[in-house]
Coordinates of C-alpha atoms in Angstrom, one line a residue:
Chain T
X200 CA 179.8 16.2 29.8
X201 CA 178.2 12.8 29.8
X202 CA 180.6 10.3 28.3
X203 CA 179.5 6.9 26.7
X204 CA 181.7 4.4 24.9
X205 CA 180.3 1.8 22.5
X206 CA 179.5 -0.8 25.1
X207 CA 177.8 1.9 27.3
X208 CA 175.6 2.8 24.3
X209 CA 174.7 -0.9 23.7
X210 CA 173.9 -1.2 27.4
X211 CA 171.3 1.7 27.4
X212 CA 167.7 0.7 27.9
X213 CA 166.2 -0.3 24.5
X214 CA 163.7 2.6 24.0
X215 CA 166.1 5.2 25.5
X216 CA 168.8 4.1 23.1
X217 CA 166.5 4.3 20.1
X218 CA 165.4 7.8 21.0
X219 CA 168.9 9.0 21.9
X220 CA 170.7 7.5 18.9
X221 CA 168.1 8.7 16.5
X222 CA 168.5 12.2 17.8
X223 CA 172.3 12.3 18.0
X224 CA 172.7 13.0 14.3
X225 CA 171.0 16.3 14.9
X226 CA 168.9 18.3 12.4
X227 CA 167.8 16.3 9.4
X228 CA 165.6 16.9 6.4
X229 CA 161.8 16.7 6.6
X230 CA 160.2 15.2 3.5
X231 CA 157.3 13.0 2.4
X232 CA 158.0 10.3 -0.2
X233 CA 155.1 9.6 -2.5
X234 CA 154.7 6.4 -4.6
X235 CA 152.1 4.5 -6.5
X236 CA 152.0 0.7 -6.8
X237 CA 151.6 -1.1 -10.2
X238 CA 147.9 -1.5 -9.4
X239 CA 147.4 2.2 -8.6
X240 CA 147.5 2.2 -4.8
X241 CA 149.2 5.4 -3.6
X242 CA 151.4 5.5 -0.6
X243 CA 153.0 8.4 1.3
X244 CA 155.6 8.2 4.1
X245 CA 157.7 10.7 6.1
X246 CA 161.4 10.4 5.7
X247 CA 164.1 12.3 7.6
X248 CA 167.3 11.1 5.8
X249 CA 167.4 12.9 2.5
X250 CA 170.9 13.9 1.4
X251 CA 172.5 15.6 -1.6
X252 CA 174.6 13.1 -3.6
X253 CA 175.6 15.3 -6.5
X254 CA 174.5 18.3 -8.6
X255 CA 175.7 17.2 -12.1
X256 CA 173.7 15.2 -13.0
X257 CA 171.4 15.9 -10.0
X258 CA 171.0 13.0 -7.6
X259 CA 169.7 12.7 -4.0
X260 CA 169.9 9.7 -1.6
X261 CA 168.0 8.5 1.5
X262 CA 168.1 5.6 3.9
X263 CA 165.5 2.8 3.9
X264 CA 164.6 0.1 6.4
X265 CA 162.8 -2.1 3.9
X266 CA 161.6 -4.7 6.4
X267 CA 159.6 -2.2 8.4
X268 CA 156.8 0.3 7.7
X269 CA 158.8 1.7 4.8
X270 CA 158.4 -1.5 2.8
X271 CA 155.4 -0.2 0.7
X272 CA 157.5 2.7 -0.4
X273 CA 160.5 0.5 -1.2
X274 CA 158.4 -2.0 -3.2
X275 CA 156.7 0.7 -5.2
X276 CA 160.0 2.4 -6.0
X277 CA 161.6 -0.9 -7.1
X278 CA 158.6 -2.1 -9.1
X279 CA 157.7 1.2 -10.9
X280 CA 161.1 3.0 -10.8
X281 CA 159.6 6.3 -9.7
X282 CA 158.8 8.3 -6.5
X283 CA 158.3 11.9 -5.4
X284 CA 160.0 13.8 -2.6
X285 CA 157.9 16.6 -1.2
X286 CA 159.3 19.0 1.5
X287 CA 157.2 19.3 4.6
X288 CA 156.1 22.8 5.6
X289 CA 155.2 23.8 9.2
X290 CA 151.5 24.0 8.1
X291 CA 151.4 20.3 7.2
X292 CA 154.0 18.9 9.7
X293 CA 151.2 17.3 11.9
X294 CA 149.7 15.6 8.8
X295 CA 153.2 14.5 7.8
X296 CA 153.8 12.9 11.2
X297 CA 150.6 10.8 10.8
X298 CA 152.0 9.1 7.7
X299 CA 154.6 7.3 9.9
X300 CA 151.8 5.1 11.2
X301 CA 151.3 1.5 10.0
X302 CA 148.3 1.8 7.7
X303 CA 147.1 -1.3 5.9
X304 CA 148.3 -1.7 2.3
X305 CA 144.9 -0.7 0.8
X306 CA 144.8 2.6 2.6
X307 CA 146.4 5.7 1.0
X308 CA 148.2 7.8 3.6
X309 CA 147.3 10.9 1.5
X310 CA 143.6 10.5 2.4
X311 CA 144.3 9.1 5.9
X312 CA 146.6 12.0 6.8
X313 CA 144.6 14.8 5.2
X314 CA 147.0 15.6 2.3
X315 CA 146.2 16.0 -1.4
X316 CA 147.4 13.8 -4.2
X317 CA 148.6 15.8 -7.2
X318 CA 149.8 14.6 -10.6
X319 CA 152.1 16.7 -12.6
X320 CA 152.3 16.2 -16.4
X321 CA 152.7 12.5 -17.0
X322 CA 154.9 11.7 -14.0
X323 CA 153.9 8.3 -12.6
X324 CA 154.1 8.9 -8.8
X325 CA 151.9 11.3 -6.8
X326 CA 153.1 14.6 -5.5
X327 CA 151.8 16.4 -2.3
X328 CA 149.8 19.4 -3.4
X329 CA 150.4 21.3 -0.2
X330 CA 154.2 21.1 -0.5
X331 CA 156.1 24.1 -2.1
X332 CA 159.1 22.1 -3.2
X333 CA 158.3 18.9 -5.1
X334 CA 160.7 16.6 -6.8
X335 CA 160.0 13.8 -9.3
X336 CA 162.6 11.1 -8.9
X337 CA 163.7 8.0 -10.8
X338 CA 165.5 5.1 -9.1
X339 CA 169.2 5.1 -10.0
X340 CA 171.1 2.8 -7.6
X341 CA 170.9 1.2 -4.2
X342 CA 173.5 0.1 -1.7
X343 CA 173.0 -2.5 1.0
X344 CA 174.5 -1.3 4.3
X345 CA 175.6 -4.5 6.0
X346 CA 176.3 -2.8 9.4
X347 CA 172.6 -2.3 10.0
X348 CA 170.8 -4.2 7.2
X349 CA 169.5 -0.9 5.7
X350 CA 169.6 0.3 2.2
X351 CA 170.9 3.6 0.8
X352 CA 168.7 4.5 -2.2
X353 CA 170.0 7.0 -4.8
X354 CA 167.6 8.6 -7.3
X355 CA 167.9 11.0 -10.2
X356 CA 166.0 14.3 -10.1
X357 CA 163.7 14.1 -13.2
X358 CA 161.3 16.9 -12.4
X359 CA 161.1 19.9 -10.1
X360 CA 158.0 22.0 -9.2
X361 CA 158.9 24.9 -6.9
X362 CA 157.2 28.1 -5.7
X363 CA 159.3 30.7 -7.6
X364 CA 159.0 33.2 -4.7
X365 CA 161.4 31.1 -2.6
X366 CA 164.1 30.9 -5.2
X367 CA 166.6 33.7 -5.1
X368 CA 168.4 35.3 -8.1
X369 CA 171.5 33.1 -7.8
X370 CA 169.5 29.9 -7.4
X371 CA 169.5 29.7 -3.6
X372 CA 166.3 28.4 -1.9
X373 CA 165.5 30.1 1.4
X374 CA 164.0 27.3 3.5
X375 CA 162.8 29.8 6.1
X376 CA 160.7 31.5 3.4
X377 CA 159.7 28.1 2.2
X378 CA 158.2 27.4 5.6
X379 CA 160.3 24.2 5.6
X380 CA 160.8 21.9 8.6
X381 CA 163.7 20.0 9.9
X382 CA 163.3 16.8 12.0
X383 CA 165.2 15.7 15.0
X384 CA 165.0 12.0 15.9
X385 CA 161.8 10.2 15.0
X386 CA 159.2 12.6 16.3
X387 CA 160.3 16.3 16.7
X388 CA 159.7 19.0 14.1
X389 CA 161.5 22.3 14.0
X390 CA 161.3 25.4 11.8
X391 CA 164.5 27.3 10.8
X392 CA 165.7 30.9 11.2
X393 CA 168.6 32.0 9.0
X394 CA 171.7 33.0 11.0
X395 CA 173.6 34.0 7.8
X396 CA 174.7 33.0 4.4
X397 CA 178.4 33.4 3.6
X398 CA 180.6 33.8 0.6
X399 CA 183.0 31.0 -0.4
X400 CA 185.9 31.3 2.0
X401 CA 189.6 31.4 1.0
X402 CA 192.5 31.2 3.4
X403 CA 193.2 34.8 4.6
X404 CA 189.7 36.1 3.8
X405 CA 187.4 37.8 6.2
X406 CA 184.1 36.0 6.5
X407 CA 181.6 37.8 4.2
X408 CA 177.8 37.6 4.5
X409 CA 175.9 37.1 1.2
X410 CA 173.0 39.6 1.4
X411 CA 169.8 38.9 -0.4
Chain V
X138 CA 155.1 27.1 -9.6
X139 CA 158.3 27.0 -11.6
X140 CA 158.6 23.7 -13.4
X141 CA 161.8 22.1 -14.6
X142 CA 162.4 18.7 -16.2
X143 CA 165.8 16.9 -16.2
X144 CA 167.0 18.6 -19.4
X145 CA 165.9 22.1 -18.1
X146 CA 168.0 21.4 -14.9
X147 CA 171.1 20.4 -17.0
X148 CA 170.6 23.6 -19.1
X149 CA 170.8 25.9 -16.1
X150 CA 173.8 28.2 -15.9
X151 CA 176.6 26.3 -14.1
X152 CA 176.8 28.3 -10.8
X153 CA 173.1 28.8 -10.6
X154 CA 172.6 25.0 -11.0
X155 CA 175.2 24.2 -8.3
X156 CA 173.5 26.6 -5.8
X157 CA 170.0 25.6 -6.7
X158 CA 170.6 21.8 -6.7
X159 CA 172.6 22.0 -3.5
X160 CA 169.7 23.8 -1.8
X161 CA 166.9 21.7 -3.1
X162 CA 167.4 18.9 -0.6
X163 CA 166.4 21.5 2.1
X164 CA 167.6 21.5 5.7
X165 CA 170.7 19.3 6.4
X166 CA 172.9 18.5 9.3
X167 CA 175.7 20.9 10.3
X168 CA 178.8 19.1 11.6
X169 CA 182.5 19.4 11.6
X170 CA 184.6 16.2 10.9
X171 CA 187.9 16.0 12.7
X172 CA 190.8 13.7 11.6
X173 CA 194.5 13.3 12.2
X174 CA 197.0 12.0 9.7
X175 CA 199.5 9.2 10.5
X176 CA 202.2 11.8 11.0
X177 CA 200.0 13.8 13.4
X178 CA 198.7 16.6 11.2
X179 CA 195.1 17.5 12.2
X180 CA 192.3 18.4 9.8
X181 CA 188.8 19.8 10.3
X182 CA 186.1 20.2 7.6
X183 CA 182.4 21.2 7.6
X184 CA 180.0 18.5 6.3
X185 CA 176.3 18.9 5.7
X186 CA 175.3 15.3 4.8
X187 CA 175.3 13.4 8.1
X188 CA 172.5 10.8 8.3
X189 CA 171.3 8.1 10.7
X190 CA 172.0 4.6 9.3
X191 CA 170.9 2.5 12.3
X192 CA 170.7 2.6 16.1
X193 CA 171.6 -1.0 16.9
X194 CA 174.6 -1.1 16.7
X195 CA 174.8 2.7 16.2
X196 CA 176.0 3.8 12.8
X197 CA 176.0 7.1 10.9
X198 CA 176.8 7.9 7.3
X199 CA 177.8 10.9 5.2
X200 CA 178.7 11.7 1.6
X201 CA 182.2 12.5 0.4
X202 CA 183.7 14.0 -2.7
X203 CA 187.1 12.5 -2.3
X204 CA 188.6 14.3 -5.3
X205 CA 187.9 17.8 -3.9
X206 CA 188.7 19.7 -0.7
X207 CA 187.5 16.8 1.3
X208 CA 190.4 14.5 0.3
X209 CA 192.4 15.1 3.4
X210 CA 189.5 14.0 5.6
X211 CA 189.0 10.9 3.4
X212 CA 192.7 10.0 3.4
X213 CA 192.9 10.3 7.1
X214 CA 189.8 8.2 7.7
X215 CA 191.0 5.5 5.4
X216 CA 194.6 5.4 6.8
X217 CA 193.8 5.7 10.5
X218 CA 190.3 4.3 10.7
X219 CA 189.0 7.0 13.0
X220 CA 187.3 10.4 12.8
X221 CA 185.1 12.6 15.0
X222 CA 181.8 14.3 14.2
X223 CA 181.1 17.5 16.1
X224 CA 177.8 19.4 15.9
X225 CA 178.1 23.0 14.9
X226 CA 176.5 25.5 17.3
X227 CA 175.3 29.0 16.3
X228 CA 178.2 30.4 18.4
X229 CA 180.8 28.7 16.1
X230 CA 179.0 28.6 12.8
X231 CA 181.2 31.4 11.2
X232 CA 184.3 29.5 12.3
X233 CA 182.9 26.3 10.9
X234 CA 182.2 27.9 7.6
X235 CA 185.9 28.9 7.3
X236 CA 186.9 25.3 7.4
X237 CA 185.4 24.8 3.9
X238 CA 188.4 26.8 2.5
X239 CA 191.2 25.0 0.7
X240 CA 194.0 25.2 3.3
X241 CA 197.4 23.7 2.5
X242 CA 197.9 20.2 3.8
X243 CA 200.3 21.4 6.6
X244 CA 197.8 23.8 8.0
X245 CA 195.4 22.6 10.7
X246 CA 191.9 24.1 10.2
X247 CA 191.4 24.1 14.0
X248 CA 194.0 26.8 14.4
X249 CA 193.2 28.6 11.1
X250 CA 189.4 28.8 12.0
X251 CA 189.8 29.6 15.7
X252 CA 188.5 26.3 17.0
X253 CA 190.1 24.2 19.8
X254 CA 191.5 20.7 19.3
X255 CA 190.5 18.4 22.2
X256 CA 191.5 14.8 22.9
X257 CA 189.2 12.6 24.9
X258 CA 190.6 9.5 26.6
X259 CA 192.8 7.6 24.1
X260 CA 190.6 8.4 21.0
X261 CA 193.0 9.0 18.0
X262 CA 191.1 11.8 16.2
X263 CA 190.7 15.3 17.5
X264 CA 187.3 16.6 18.8
X265 CA 186.1 20.2 18.7
X266 CA 186.2 21.5 22.3
X267 CA 183.5 24.2 21.5
X268 CA 180.9 21.6 20.4
X269 CA 178.3 20.2 22.8
X270 CA 177.7 16.9 20.9
X271 CA 180.9 15.1 20.0
X272 CA 181.0 11.6 18.4
X273 CA 184.1 9.4 18.1
X274 CA 183.7 7.3 15.0
X275 CA 185.4 4.2 13.5
X276 CA 185.3 3.6 9.7
X277 CA 182.8 0.7 9.0
X278 CA 182.1 0.6 5.2
X279 CA 182.0 2.7 2.1
X280 CA 179.9 2.6 -1.0
X281 CA 180.9 4.2 -4.3
X282 CA 178.0 6.1 -5.9
X283 CA 178.5 5.7 -9.6
X284 CA 175.9 8.2 -10.6
X285 CA 178.1 11.1 -9.3
X286 CA 181.5 9.5 -8.5
X287 CA 180.9 10.2 -4.8
X288 CA 181.4 7.9 -1.8
X289 CA 178.9 7.2 1.0
X290 CA 180.9 6.5 4.2
X291 CA 179.4 4.6 7.1
X292 CA 181.0 4.7 10.6
X293 CA 180.3 3.1 13.9
X294 CA 179.7 5.3 16.9
X295 CA 182.5 4.4 19.3
X296 CA 182.3 7.2 21.7
X297 CA 179.9 10.0 22.7
X298 CA 180.6 13.2 24.7
X299 CA 177.4 15.3 25.2
X300 CA 176.3 18.1 27.5
X301 CA 173.9 16.3 29.8
X302 CA 171.7 19.4 30.0
X303 CA 170.4 18.9 26.5
X304 CA 169.5 15.2 27.0
X305 CA 165.9 14.7 28.1
X306 CA 164.7 11.9 30.4
X307 CA 163.7 9.6 27.6
X308 CA 167.0 10.1 25.7
X309 CA 165.7 12.8 23.3
X310 CA 168.2 15.5 22.5
X311 CA 166.7 19.0 22.0
X312 CA 168.8 20.6 19.2
X313 CA 167.3 24.0 20.0
X314 CA 168.6 23.8 23.5
X315 CA 171.9 22.5 22.1
X316 CA 172.1 25.7 20.0
X317 CA 172.6 23.4 17.0
X318 CA 172.6 24.6 13.4
X319 CA 171.2 23.2 10.2
X320 CA 172.7 24.0 6.8
X321 CA 170.9 24.8 3.5
X322 CA 173.0 24.4 0.4
X323 CA 176.7 25.2 0.6
X324 CA 176.7 28.4 2.6
X325 CA 173.6 29.1 4.6
X326 CA 173.3 28.4 8.3
X327 CA 170.0 28.3 10.3
X328 CA 169.1 27.8 14.0
X329 CA 165.9 25.7 14.8
X330 CA 162.8 26.4 16.8
X331 CA 160.8 23.4 17.9
X332 CA 157.2 23.2 16.5
X333 CA 156.4 20.1 18.4
X334 CA 157.3 16.6 19.3
X335 CA 154.6 13.9 18.8
X336 CA 153.8 10.5 20.1
X337 CA 154.1 7.5 17.8
X338 CA 151.0 7.6 15.6
X339 CA 148.6 4.7 15.1
X340 CA 145.8 4.7 12.6
X341 CA 142.7 6.2 14.2
X342 CA 144.7 8.1 16.9
X343 CA 144.6 11.8 17.5
X344 CA 148.0 13.5 17.1
X345 CA 149.4 13.9 20.6
X346 CA 152.3 16.2 21.6
X347 CA 155.0 14.9 23.8
X348 CA 155.6 17.5 26.5
X349 CA 159.0 17.8 28.1

């Protein structure tokens, strides 16, 4: 085992530390956040920090570094109140990665990265046509994380468009069937293989697979 | 495509909605959080909401529902200031799932779930011996999420113990080599297969794999 304490971590070479510390949280979500500015300019950016905040009412959260590349996304969310979250599939993961580049403000990453803008009903923000799980979100609250000058953004799920073939009878979504990807660090994309799904466990139970 | 708006979501049958909305955020981290109470009782619980907050100084965050099963973990973190985050491997994912059960306060989930308590140097909280990526954390800040009455907990990475065979020359950690798992919803565990790792992308570039 390699052992590092806090000062060993701070003493690591800058790029090594960035790569290492970004990977140490392990597997993360792989999503594209779509927004549209007040004057109609669309924006798309890859995010790997989506987390479940609560199911009733449904809210999801993600981390933002609003002073970097992500600032167009942040500005659009704050000004318009809406954004979309689109799950990355393995078929579009290379396109998704390209959206992490610093494109000028007047370039839409949809076009630059070979992905298709899609509008569903009257929802303000653009969805990614190629995605099979698309969420329309409204801004709910934000929390400034003073430890790192980052922002935790929480949104309400207003709208869901999902391929019904990947939703099981009890509501479970099989991400392997959805061709979903998970991200490690800033630049590595993985597909998933289900090891098992297990019934709610009570002390004294045997572990019981849920078969689908 | 199946389409649902916010009121359709709220109208779903309760258990279906819980399963569906917990899965809709896709792949998440798979970790075990270890704590020890002031009177020495250890506790271990599976968490699927770890996210990277920042690399300099290194901080990670996760979501808590302190009124449910997770309350022992929350109480111990708030009272002692310390906790550990241990990545779940496929070899221990069934043990990890068992820790989601409601064990009485005087039962340690380590013993009940067949996992081994490990103490590293003088760090207060217990690590999981079977894990290959172990983080010693100190409580940094918490944010109450009023949309769902949940808490976003941010901690500083004080200590890392990691199998050096899974760390690449540039600091990247290959989660496939680490035998890591990613969780979907409340009960499904997946292993990962790397699709590719790609160089930082600049407008006009071709997408370039990083070979390791």
